[in-house]
XYZ file of C-alpha atoms in Angstrom:
717
model
C -2.003 1.244 -35.353
C 1.672 1.248 -36.443
C 4.263 0.056 -33.993
C 6.615 2.564 -32.390
C 10.065 1.953 -31.056
C 10.078 1.170 -27.343
C 12.953 2.670 -25.400
C 14.534 1.478 -22.158
C 17.013 3.015 -19.744
C 20.229 1.407 -18.512
C 18.480 0.609 -15.230
C 15.707 -1.216 -17.097
C 18.291 -3.161 -19.121
C 19.880 -4.318 -15.850
C 16.532 -5.607 -14.597
C 15.754 -7.346 -17.892
C 19.140 -9.100 -17.946
C 19.277 -9.784 -14.209
C 22.572 -7.931 -13.670
C 23.673 -4.791 -11.852
C 23.703 -1.348 -13.468
C 27.496 -1.373 -13.205
C 27.536 -4.462 -15.442
C 25.457 -2.669 -18.072
C 27.876 0.283 -17.974
C 30.737 -2.181 -18.408
C 29.040 -3.721 -21.451
C 28.675 -0.295 -23.025
C 32.392 0.424 -22.642
C 33.817 -2.976 -23.548
C 31.576 -4.168 -26.379
C 31.639 -2.148 -29.573
C 28.488 -3.879 -30.838
C 26.392 -2.881 -27.815
C 23.360 -0.947 -29.145
C 24.012 2.777 -29.458
C 21.619 5.182 -27.702
C 18.563 5.977 -29.800
C 17.136 8.746 -27.637
C 17.311 10.514 -24.320
C 20.235 12.677 -23.280
C 23.973 12.198 -22.901
C 23.606 11.661 -19.151
C 20.367 9.633 -19.397
C 20.453 7.748 -22.712
C 17.621 5.573 -23.999
C 18.092 2.368 -25.987
C 15.933 0.556 -28.515
C 14.320 -2.329 -26.627
C 14.305 -4.649 -29.648
C 18.016 -4.063 -30.305
C 18.844 -4.642 -26.646
C 16.886 -7.905 -26.561
C 18.616 -9.096 -29.723
C 22.044 -8.245 -28.272
C 21.285 -9.991 -24.973
C 19.873 -13.042 -26.735
C 23.002 -13.391 -28.906
C 25.071 -13.639 -25.717
C 22.805 -16.041 -23.866
C 21.438 -13.543 -21.346
C 17.911 -14.750 -20.645
C 15.336 -12.301 -19.394
C 15.230 -12.435 -15.580
C 12.244 -10.181 -14.925
C 9.322 -11.393 -12.870
C 5.969 -11.910 -14.674
C 4.726 -8.370 -14.011
C 7.943 -6.763 -15.191
C 8.018 -8.996 -18.252
C 4.476 -7.931 -19.129
C 5.267 -4.280 -18.415
C 8.250 -4.412 -20.769
C 6.302 -6.231 -23.495
C 3.446 -3.724 -23.355
C 5.849 -0.798 -23.692
C 6.947 -2.195 -27.044
C 3.611 -1.000 -28.470
C 2.234 2.512 -28.671
C -0.729 3.251 -26.348
C -3.920 2.101 -28.044
C -7.273 1.984 -26.177
C -8.711 -0.699 -28.481
C -5.650 -2.873 -28.041
C -5.770 -2.436 -24.243
C -9.464 -3.327 -24.185
C -8.754 -6.466 -26.218
C -6.017 -7.485 -23.794
C -8.322 -6.924 -20.810
C -10.895 -9.182 -22.448
C -8.190 -11.815 -22.963
C -7.276 -11.583 -19.255
C -10.883 -12.417 -18.376
C -10.799 -15.371 -20.773
C -7.494 -16.635 -19.342
C -8.663 -16.357 -15.740
C -11.535 -18.727 -16.545
C -9.194 -21.409 -17.880
C -7.211 -23.996 -15.967
C -3.391 -23.539 -15.733
C -2.710 -26.516 -18.029
C -4.607 -24.818 -20.867
C -2.562 -21.625 -20.529
C 0.662 -23.645 -20.570
C -0.419 -25.333 -23.809
C -1.204 -21.963 -25.418
C 2.374 -20.819 -24.844
C 3.561 -23.419 -27.405
C 1.595 -21.804 -30.244
C 3.244 -19.575 -32.835
C 2.656 -15.828 -32.533
C 0.071 -15.884 -35.302
C -1.715 -18.912 -33.827
C -1.687 -17.357 -30.346
C -3.127 -14.093 -31.709
C -5.942 -16.019 -33.443
C -6.641 -18.047 -30.283
C -6.694 -14.896 -28.134
C -9.017 -13.117 -30.566
C -11.376 -16.083 -30.610
C -11.532 -16.325 -26.805
C -11.850 -12.590 -26.156
C -14.396 -11.907 -28.923
C -17.422 -12.993 -26.918
C -16.340 -11.019 -23.847
C -15.688 -7.546 -25.279
C -19.390 -6.676 -25.348
C -19.574 -7.231 -21.577
C -16.930 -4.555 -20.916
C -18.034 -0.968 -20.183
C -17.277 1.981 -22.401
C -16.253 2.065 -26.049
C -15.043 -1.345 -27.170
C -13.796 -2.500 -30.591
C -16.170 -4.705 -32.605
C -13.581 -7.486 -32.471
C -10.241 -8.007 -30.667
C -7.300 -6.087 -32.126
C -4.643 -8.815 -32.247
C -2.006 -9.756 -34.798
C 1.187 -11.786 -34.824
C 3.023 -8.667 -33.577
C 1.108 -9.028 -30.297
C 2.693 -12.406 -29.628
C 5.207 -11.201 -26.966
C 2.489 -9.329 -25.068
C 0.095 -12.275 -25.188
C 2.795 -14.660 -23.949
C 3.640 -12.270 -21.115
C -0.081 -12.101 -20.287
C -0.248 -15.891 -20.200
C 2.625 -16.072 -17.733
C 1.442 -13.181 -15.571
C -2.105 -14.526 -15.196
C -0.829 -18.046 -14.540
C 1.780 -17.059 -11.933
C 0.521 -13.781 -10.440
C -3.225 -13.840 -11.127
C -5.561 -11.819 -13.316
C -5.572 -8.784 -10.985
C -1.812 -8.334 -11.398
C -2.131 -8.401 -15.193
C -4.976 -5.857 -15.106
C -2.843 -3.511 -12.996
C 0.001 -3.549 -15.521
C -2.323 -3.003 -18.495
C -4.017 -0.073 -16.772
C -0.651 1.485 -15.849
C 0.347 1.742 -19.494
C -2.933 3.286 -20.591
C -2.997 5.739 -17.671
C 0.482 7.091 -18.469
C -1.050 9.384 -21.092
C -4.343 9.960 -19.271
C -5.415 13.469 -18.367
C -6.778 12.237 -15.017
C -5.236 14.068 -12.048
C -5.678 13.825 -8.306
C -6.494 10.124 -8.679
C -4.837 7.681 -6.312
C -5.155 3.947 -5.790
C -6.684 2.452 -2.666
C -4.520 -0.072 -0.785
C -6.304 -3.325 0.021
C -6.087 -2.884 3.846
C -7.653 0.578 3.564
C -10.400 -0.763 1.281
C -11.181 -3.447 3.865
C -11.356 -0.871 6.643
C -13.802 1.208 4.580
C -16.008 -1.846 3.998
C -15.835 -2.828 7.673
C -17.266 0.572 8.674
C -20.483 -0.241 6.807
C -23.281 -1.978 8.733
C -23.793 -5.719 8.338
C -26.269 -6.895 5.726
C -25.523 -4.285 3.059
C -26.633 -5.673 -0.320
C -26.359 -2.909 -2.955
C -23.145 -0.842 -2.993
C -22.162 1.981 -5.355
C -18.722 3.495 -6.018
C -19.098 6.546 -8.299
C -15.305 6.896 -8.801
C -14.432 3.212 -8.779
C -10.863 3.346 -10.158
C -9.411 -0.150 -9.859
C -12.503 -1.468 -8.038
C -10.713 -2.134 -4.721
C -13.501 -0.656 -2.579
C -16.242 -2.620 -4.337
C -14.195 -5.821 -4.058
C -13.844 -5.234 -0.305
C -17.602 -4.656 -0.040
C -18.176 -7.956 -1.862
C -15.972 -9.718 0.699
C -18.313 -8.361 3.383
C -21.369 -9.816 1.640
C -22.547 -7.188 -0.857
C -24.278 -8.956 -3.744
C -24.939 -6.041 -6.128
C -21.923 -3.933 -7.085
C -22.315 -0.714 -9.070
C -19.396 1.370 -10.312
C -18.656 4.327 -12.549
C -15.382 5.937 -13.622
C -14.521 8.640 -16.117
C -11.469 6.727 -17.416
C -12.530 3.821 -19.686
C -9.577 1.568 -18.822
C -10.344 1.956 -15.104
C -13.996 1.033 -15.606
C -13.008 -1.996 -17.713
C -10.394 -3.008 -15.146
C -13.024 -2.811 -12.397
C -15.562 -4.856 -14.360
C -13.102 -7.671 -15.056
C -11.508 -7.482 -11.606
C -14.881 -7.828 -9.890
C -15.828 -10.693 -12.186
C -12.719 -12.486 -10.903
C -12.920 -11.443 -7.238
C -16.707 -11.762 -6.779
C -18.008 -14.197 -9.409
C -21.343 -14.585 -7.629
C -22.128 -10.866 -7.477
C -24.258 -8.845 -9.897
C -21.794 -6.309 -11.355
C -22.649 -3.161 -13.340
C -19.893 -0.735 -14.304
C -20.310 2.342 -16.485
C -17.972 4.911 -18.069
C -18.540 8.599 -17.440
C -17.986 11.560 -15.136
C -20.313 10.894 -12.191
C -20.712 14.573 -11.308
C -21.495 15.739 -14.850
C -23.101 12.599 -16.318
C -24.388 10.316 -13.571
C -25.086 6.904 -15.111
C -27.108 5.908 -12.028
C -29.193 9.078 -11.767
C -32.157 8.583 -9.446
C -30.924 5.246 -8.088
C -30.642 4.767 -4.322
C -28.513 2.062 -2.747
C -27.761 0.587 0.676
C -24.255 2.036 0.818
C -21.771 4.166 -1.114
C -17.992 3.860 -0.919
C -15.718 6.298 -2.705
C -12.131 7.518 -3.048
C -12.794 10.520 -5.315
C -10.280 12.698 -7.189
C -8.685 15.377 -5.000
C -8.122 19.054 -5.735
C -10.077 19.109 -8.999
C -11.023 22.705 -9.831
C -12.651 21.682 -13.129
C -15.316 19.447 -11.613
C -18.204 21.387 -13.190
C -18.889 24.157 -10.668
C -20.464 26.572 -13.159
C -22.596 24.144 -15.145
C -23.847 22.345 -12.013
C -24.594 25.448 -9.922
C -28.323 24.619 -9.643
C -28.027 20.856 -9.365
C -30.587 19.337 -6.944
C -27.853 17.237 -5.316
C -26.528 20.299 -3.465
C -29.009 19.942 -0.603
C -26.391 21.169 1.884
C -25.104 24.123 -0.151
C -23.386 24.736 -3.480
C -19.741 23.592 -3.172
C -17.119 26.191 -4.032
C -14.913 25.815 -7.080
C -12.082 24.585 -4.842
C -14.351 22.195 -2.933
C -14.770 19.296 -5.364
C -14.551 16.853 -2.454
C -17.698 18.344 -0.875
C -19.436 17.941 -4.241
C -18.574 14.233 -4.107
C -19.837 14.037 -0.508
C -23.234 15.372 -1.559
C -23.308 13.214 -4.689
C -22.834 10.135 -2.501
C -25.532 11.239 -0.043
C -27.960 11.765 -2.956
C -27.626 8.081 -3.878
C -28.424 6.813 -0.380
C -31.786 5.658 0.858
C -32.753 7.449 4.113
C -30.771 5.950 6.980
C -28.181 4.355 4.671
C -24.432 4.873 4.943
C -21.489 6.159 2.919
C -17.747 6.094 3.603
C -15.423 8.406 1.655
C -11.638 8.699 1.655
C -10.835 12.428 1.618
C -7.794 14.721 1.969
C -7.457 16.495 5.338
C -8.054 19.947 3.836
C -11.713 19.001 3.258
C -12.271 19.194 7.012
C -10.892 22.693 7.487
C -10.767 24.816 4.303
C -12.590 28.136 4.917
C -14.366 27.895 1.533
C -16.231 24.782 2.660
C -17.347 25.835 6.153
C -20.978 26.577 5.187
C -21.462 23.186 3.535
C -19.719 21.465 6.470
C -21.990 23.317 8.877
C -25.128 22.065 7.107
C -23.780 18.511 6.934
C -23.096 18.558 10.680
C -26.323 20.344 11.631
C -28.453 17.845 9.683
C -26.705 14.849 11.251
C -25.288 13.615 7.933
C -21.715 13.497 9.293
C -21.385 10.651 11.784
C -17.601 10.304 12.078
C -14.290 11.665 10.796
C -11.366 9.268 11.223
C -7.775 10.390 10.565
C -5.197 8.000 9.091
C -1.418 8.332 9.503
C 0.616 9.905 6.719
C 1.971 7.208 4.429
C -0.998 4.872 4.886
C -2.192 5.602 1.345
C -1.289 7.874 -1.569
C -0.641 10.769 -1.549
C 1.847 9.579 1.050
C 2.829 13.001 2.400
C -0.571 13.681 3.971
C -2.736 11.806 6.423
C -6.034 11.033 4.690
C -9.385 10.965 6.481
C -12.387 8.660 6.391
C -15.719 10.462 6.476
C -18.591 8.253 7.606
C -21.933 9.684 6.478
C -25.554 8.688 6.998
C -28.450 10.158 5.054
C -30.881 11.773 7.501
C -34.264 10.096 7.951
C -37.381 12.280 8.040
C -38.631 12.084 11.618
C -35.653 9.916 12.553
C -33.640 10.078 15.776
C -31.696 13.235 16.549
C -27.957 12.863 16.071
C -26.356 14.861 18.823
C -22.656 14.059 18.388
C -19.944 13.304 15.812
C -17.194 10.772 16.474
C -13.594 11.852 15.888
C -10.719 9.366 15.912
C -7.096 10.374 15.345
C -4.792 7.491 14.439
C -2.435 9.832 12.590
C 0.129 9.949 15.412
C 2.091 7.059 16.892
C 0.686 6.166 20.307
C 3.504 6.964 22.647
C 2.488 6.639 26.228
C -0.522 5.844 28.372
C -1.490 8.102 31.212
C -4.033 6.026 33.054
C -5.852 5.179 29.851
C -4.937 8.477 28.189
C -2.724 8.463 25.160
C -0.467 11.149 23.799
C 1.088 11.165 20.376
C 4.726 11.389 19.480
C 5.712 14.017 16.924
C 5.374 12.983 13.327
C 8.692 12.614 11.646
C 8.059 13.044 7.907
C 10.630 11.091 5.976
C 11.159 8.543 8.747
C 7.574 7.279 8.572
C 7.224 3.618 9.464
C 4.921 1.401 7.398
C 1.318 1.594 8.538
C 0.348 -1.019 11.130
C -2.932 -1.873 9.445
C -3.863 -4.613 11.917
C -3.551 -2.335 14.934
C -4.954 0.711 13.141
C -8.022 -1.199 11.941
C -8.658 -2.752 15.352
C -8.461 0.609 17.178
C -10.635 2.405 14.647
C -13.369 -0.241 14.567
C -13.393 -0.568 18.360
C -14.174 3.143 18.739
C -16.670 3.114 15.859
C -18.612 0.129 17.191
C -18.694 1.610 20.705
C -20.009 4.899 19.313
C -22.717 3.362 17.132
C -23.848 1.092 19.982
C -24.554 4.077 22.287
C -23.375 7.538 21.157
C -24.515 9.175 24.400
C -22.332 6.903 26.550
C -19.225 6.802 24.399
C -16.096 6.800 26.551
C -13.527 9.214 25.197
C -9.846 8.343 24.890
C -8.166 11.744 25.219
C -5.741 12.373 22.415
C -7.245 9.600 20.270
C -11.066 9.439 20.217
C -13.913 11.684 21.319
C -17.612 12.137 20.577
C -18.094 15.893 20.136
C -21.562 17.443 20.525
C -22.907 18.918 17.293
C -23.448 22.312 18.936
C -19.727 22.535 19.792
C -18.775 22.064 16.143
C -20.944 24.847 14.753
C -18.549 27.743 15.313
C -17.057 30.173 12.791
C -14.627 27.557 11.428
C -16.615 24.302 11.565
C -13.226 22.556 11.666
C -13.730 18.787 11.498
C -10.039 17.893 11.815
C -9.816 14.959 14.273
C -6.521 16.102 15.855
C -8.186 19.399 16.793
C -11.225 17.704 18.323
C -9.534 14.940 20.339
C -6.614 16.846 21.834
C -6.117 16.496 25.571
C -7.421 19.287 27.795
C -5.879 20.287 31.089
C -8.672 18.694 33.090
C -7.898 15.283 31.568
C -4.473 15.018 33.227
C -3.592 14.178 36.847
C -0.352 16.154 37.511
C 1.080 13.663 40.022
C 0.379 10.694 37.756
C 1.889 12.501 34.773
C 5.029 13.320 36.783
C 5.362 9.663 37.834
C 5.083 8.471 34.250
C 7.567 11.110 33.081
C 10.095 10.004 35.706
C 9.621 6.364 34.727
C 10.164 7.259 31.080
C 13.294 9.248 31.933
C 14.811 6.313 33.842
C 14.019 3.893 30.998
C 15.532 6.331 28.486
C 18.707 6.659 30.564
C 19.102 2.871 30.716
C 18.396 2.517 26.965
C 20.994 5.185 26.188
C 23.588 3.381 28.317
C 22.930 0.091 26.529
C 23.129 1.870 23.179
C 26.573 3.199 24.076
C 27.655 -0.338 24.971
C 26.483 -1.600 21.573
C 28.175 1.254 19.720
C 31.614 -0.410 19.964
C 32.734 -1.190 16.430
C 32.212 -4.803 15.379
C 34.818 -4.512 12.628
C 38.416 -3.496 12.033
C 40.169 -1.897 9.084
C 42.313 -3.815 6.627
C 45.157 -2.078 4.750
C 45.092 -2.223 0.989
C 42.218 -2.968 -1.369
C 38.804 -4.216 -0.158
C 38.571 -7.955 0.211
C 37.130 -9.929 -2.711
C 35.647 -13.423 -2.745
C 33.844 -15.852 -4.990
C 30.078 -15.763 -4.668
C 27.119 -17.979 -5.500
C 23.462 -17.090 -5.945
C 20.849 -18.269 -3.486
C 19.412 -20.393 -6.305
C 22.778 -22.128 -6.728
C 22.996 -22.764 -2.979
C 19.441 -24.106 -2.978
C 20.241 -26.509 -5.801
C 23.254 -27.703 -3.809
C 21.155 -28.301 -0.696
C 22.823 -25.575 1.405
C 19.533 -23.742 1.882
C 15.828 -23.935 1.065
C 13.846 -21.092 -0.500
C 10.236 -20.767 0.679
C 7.454 -18.273 0.087
C 3.713 -17.900 0.499
C 1.955 -17.815 -2.862
C -0.965 -15.408 -2.591
C -4.310 -16.386 -4.063
C -5.660 -13.149 -5.531
C -8.886 -14.609 -6.884
C -9.845 -17.365 -4.475
C -12.377 -17.161 -1.634
C -11.495 -15.897 1.806
C -9.884 -18.536 4.037
C -11.853 -19.930 6.920
C -8.829 -19.687 9.213
C -8.909 -23.374 10.058
C -5.400 -24.028 8.810
C -3.761 -21.275 10.794
C -4.718 -22.457 14.247
C -5.754 -20.347 17.239
C -3.454 -17.464 18.090
C -1.257 -17.906 15.011
C 0.148 -14.645 13.685
C 1.666 -13.691 10.331
C 5.080 -12.096 9.856
C 4.957 -9.259 7.334
C 7.503 -7.178 5.467
C 6.542 -4.218 7.666
C 7.506 -6.270 10.738
C 11.016 -6.746 9.315
C 11.330 -3.027 8.535
C 10.110 -1.981 11.995
C 11.972 -4.682 13.901
C 8.785 -5.959 15.549
C 7.410 -9.440 16.106
C 4.720 -10.881 13.820
C 1.704 -8.557 13.625
C -0.154 -9.838 10.539
C -3.692 -11.162 10.749
C -4.077 -14.807 9.632
C -7.685 -14.057 8.684
C -6.342 -11.936 5.811
C -3.835 -14.543 4.606
C -4.987 -16.045 1.329
C -2.642 -18.547 -0.257
C -2.767 -21.285 -2.867
C -1.022 -23.678 -0.438
C -0.481 -23.748 3.341
C 1.811 -20.894 4.330
C 5.283 -21.948 5.571
C 5.763 -21.899 9.342
C 8.777 -19.880 10.479
C 11.466 -21.569 12.612
C 14.233 -19.975 14.679
C 17.310 -19.486 12.507
C 15.386 -18.848 9.286
C 16.496 -15.797 7.310
C 13.583 -13.521 6.409
C 13.811 -11.066 3.495
C 11.329 -8.360 2.527
C 9.931 -9.020 -0.954
C 9.518 -5.306 -1.775
C 12.678 -3.201 -1.746
C 12.799 0.384 -0.543
C 11.559 2.343 2.426
C 13.317 2.547 5.763
C 14.548 -0.204 8.041
C 16.497 -3.410 7.385
C 15.684 -5.665 4.444
C 16.540 -8.948 6.189
C 16.783 -10.482 9.642
C 17.217 -13.816 11.389
C 14.086 -15.306 12.945
C 14.259 -15.717 16.726
C 12.004 -17.473 19.225
C 9.508 -14.604 19.012
C 9.053 -15.264 15.296
C 9.091 -19.073 15.551
C 5.693 -20.630 14.856
C 4.366 -17.637 12.924
C 3.132 -17.991 9.347
C 5.124 -16.467 6.495
C 3.423 -13.411 4.991
C 2.996 -13.087 1.206
C 5.495 -10.213 0.937
C 8.350 -12.044 2.698
C 10.870 -14.562 1.354
C 12.241 -17.257 3.662
C 15.741 -18.727 3.296
C 16.283 -21.765 5.558
C 20.026 -22.531 5.740
C 21.585 -25.885 6.534
C 23.392 -25.000 9.811
C 26.216 -27.416 8.945
C 27.003 -25.357 5.823
C 25.683 -21.815 6.324
C 25.567 -19.480 9.331
C 22.198 -17.690 9.585
C 23.570 -14.299 10.646
C 26.284 -14.433 7.988
C 23.624 -15.153 5.371
C 21.267 -12.405 6.594
C 24.022 -9.803 6.741
C 25.238 -10.278 3.194
C 21.896 -10.744 1.434
C 20.414 -7.722 3.216
C 23.067 -5.314 1.942
C 21.893 -2.439 -0.242
C 24.054 -3.510 -3.191
C 22.819 -7.104 -3.050
C 19.165 -6.080 -2.836
C 19.569 -3.628 -5.741
C 21.123 -6.299 -7.937
C 18.312 -8.748 -7.194
C 15.405 -6.308 -7.662
C 13.153 -5.905 -10.684
C 10.452 -3.371 -11.423
C 10.116 0.332 -12.100
C 7.964 2.037 -9.471
C 7.788 -1.004 -7.164
C 10.970 -3.057 -6.805
C 10.363 -6.773 -6.276
C 13.234 -8.765 -4.795
C 14.020 -12.016 -6.630
C 15.541 -14.087 -3.791
C 17.240 -16.573 -6.088
C 19.437 -13.801 -7.490
C 20.841 -12.708 -4.110
C 24.554 -13.481 -3.921
C 26.441 -15.016 -0.989
C 30.244 -15.237 -0.523
C 31.666 -18.758 -0.478
C 33.547 -18.856 2.847
C 34.442 -21.620 5.338
C 31.920 -22.070 8.158
C 34.318 -20.789 10.846
C 34.835 -17.560 8.926
C 31.095 -17.290 8.266
C 30.520 -17.388 12.018
C 32.967 -14.542 12.606
C 31.066 -12.441 10.084
C 27.812 -13.652 11.620
C 28.806 -12.375 15.082
C 29.599 -8.985 13.572
C 26.226 -8.843 11.814
C 24.478 -9.914 15.030
C 26.209 -6.998 16.770
C 24.975 -4.625 14.058
C 21.438 -5.973 14.526
C 21.629 -5.347 18.283
C 22.913 -1.818 17.683
C 19.980 -1.113 15.383
C 17.451 -2.550 17.860
C 18.839 -0.550 20.805
C 18.940 2.639 18.772
C 15.300 2.123 17.786
C 14.264 1.608 21.426
C 16.211 4.641 22.626
C 14.676 6.827 19.894
C 11.167 5.651 20.788
C 11.683 6.311 24.501
C 13.131 9.751 23.753
C 10.065 10.676 21.677
C 7.692 9.384 24.356
C 9.436 11.227 27.164
C 9.655 14.430 25.131
C 5.938 14.226 24.308
C 5.024 13.695 27.971
C 7.152 16.649 29.078
C 5.794 18.919 26.339
C 2.165 18.038 27.082
C 2.725 18.455 30.822
C 4.479 21.819 30.557
C 2.086 23.319 28.017
C -0.961 21.959 29.846
C 0.087 23.260 33.251
C 0.382 19.816 34.857
C 4.199 20.153 35.101
C 6.384 23.140 35.997
C 9.983 23.836 34.985
C 12.368 22.194 37.449
C 13.694 25.581 38.659
C 10.227 26.928 39.566
C 9.777 27.467 43.359
C 7.166 25.145 44.850
C 5.091 28.067 46.154
C 5.298 30.146 42.972
C 2.036 31.575 41.653
C 1.565 30.439 38.007
C -0.325 33.684 37.362
């Protein structure tokens, strides 16, 4: 296929060169030989990538992108080509089976030699990939930059990272809609809901293969997948070969609803994150399909078609877990099918996740746990509902209310806590459904007969909400008063912290010389540390972490909490660094809400460093910790040190620090410490306000509390 010109924006040029966007704008104005726009608009021009690289190279600007961004840029230089993508995926599999020294040696080959070597190594692997594959790898000398970027990405980030970038490019022009990736913590939760001892697992809409990989971690030995997008099926096949080398893997290409490649096969378990909102799923042509044992799904109910497809592949008594949008539980068009699923006992649980836990981020997805009914099996009298979609705000003698959901101010999902709460309720329910202890506002086992009304609404929030009989009025009033007093004290402390920690200076803003963190590290003023994740190695046995050790995550920095990560999920190529008081911790992924950096205190000391956090350990005789954290955590500094397009990765070595005497650093450090305290007190006051407001609202609307002006002997009627 002929090459096409790859175009880049000014923002992408800044990431390639490792400079700010303002610097790129300056280049455009000051240098007459800077490449002229070759596309785009006057306000958003596009530039020829080859011309930009040539211009940067002539001035000694080396590419500063991380391995993923380098590969992403190199791939964009070529037009989308399925055969070329398949060849690259085969080369990724070949590279992942080689030792790092061999990949380093390959980087010294010429482009033509590297293309020949890649073709030779990938040739024997293409036949093992699902879907249409070229008879031989499609490589030439023009593929040299992509192959070199692949070498570096696989060597430094792992084969899974390279597969993700290759799939991104191919999916840009895909017609697939309503398809979303599955975060690793969610995939692990799905797998953990399956019973122990599951051997054969099917995912009929496997996507990237995350759910099957999680099932393999739990012991599944036979992994079956199907996807309608060839690059996704190929990505899954190679990804599973890397993540679960001992498993028997079979992946096919095709639309599972219209052309089931595993027709008639039953398995021990099915996991699935199907496409959402697909009105062209085959309603008319599949109207008489035998899979619709619970009713023909409506045209707008593609998710209920997937539910029944998954049940059809289960042996009696076996389990399925699906990730579904919340509308599936309540849309009027699906009430008859939902009624039959509930009446037959096929629906065992519906578990609500908080908005932002997984894409699409604006809705709270649900996990449906299904079990195929057994002829003559036990009667299933209840369905478990768990609502983790709200933030637990306050306990009322074991009862929990939820604070209002705040949309754009969503905090990152606390996967450790969310997983623990969900599994605790699930295991208690499966152990003895008849004796399940409800947690009002969070979890409840609802009798089947109570669900079979005109709506058959399976929304967890509707089923677990607190009733008036669940609340003791005197206890609620006591807790409300306690919350009010705590809120008053928090507000007073917030006012104390609101005094400005800075003064104005007439004239122009102050300027100073700066150095990068890499320069300071080379000079011995600080040490840069990180945890290098092992994306293809076996699960750790936890022996190196020690009892009670926790992991500090990027979400902890954003939320201002102590370490909440689970050491059992920490996979690294070397022992993770141990955090000490005074270390400066920086989130590795830019964006979202909350601070980007903070200074470790005694609460953090002794915790392990998470894989998405950078650690800067300053020499206290040369650098003040709070001074360092304040400057490197600024929005401008983070933007200048970030690379990527959709996900911005912070390159810590590129963060810049003013060169100031230690005494002056400490003055700045005290100001930044004050800002940190202001932020912490504001966060506490906001949380207490939400909790108190939720308690008052629940009490007033539930009849447990009366307005303060109501006479004591007033008749509520």
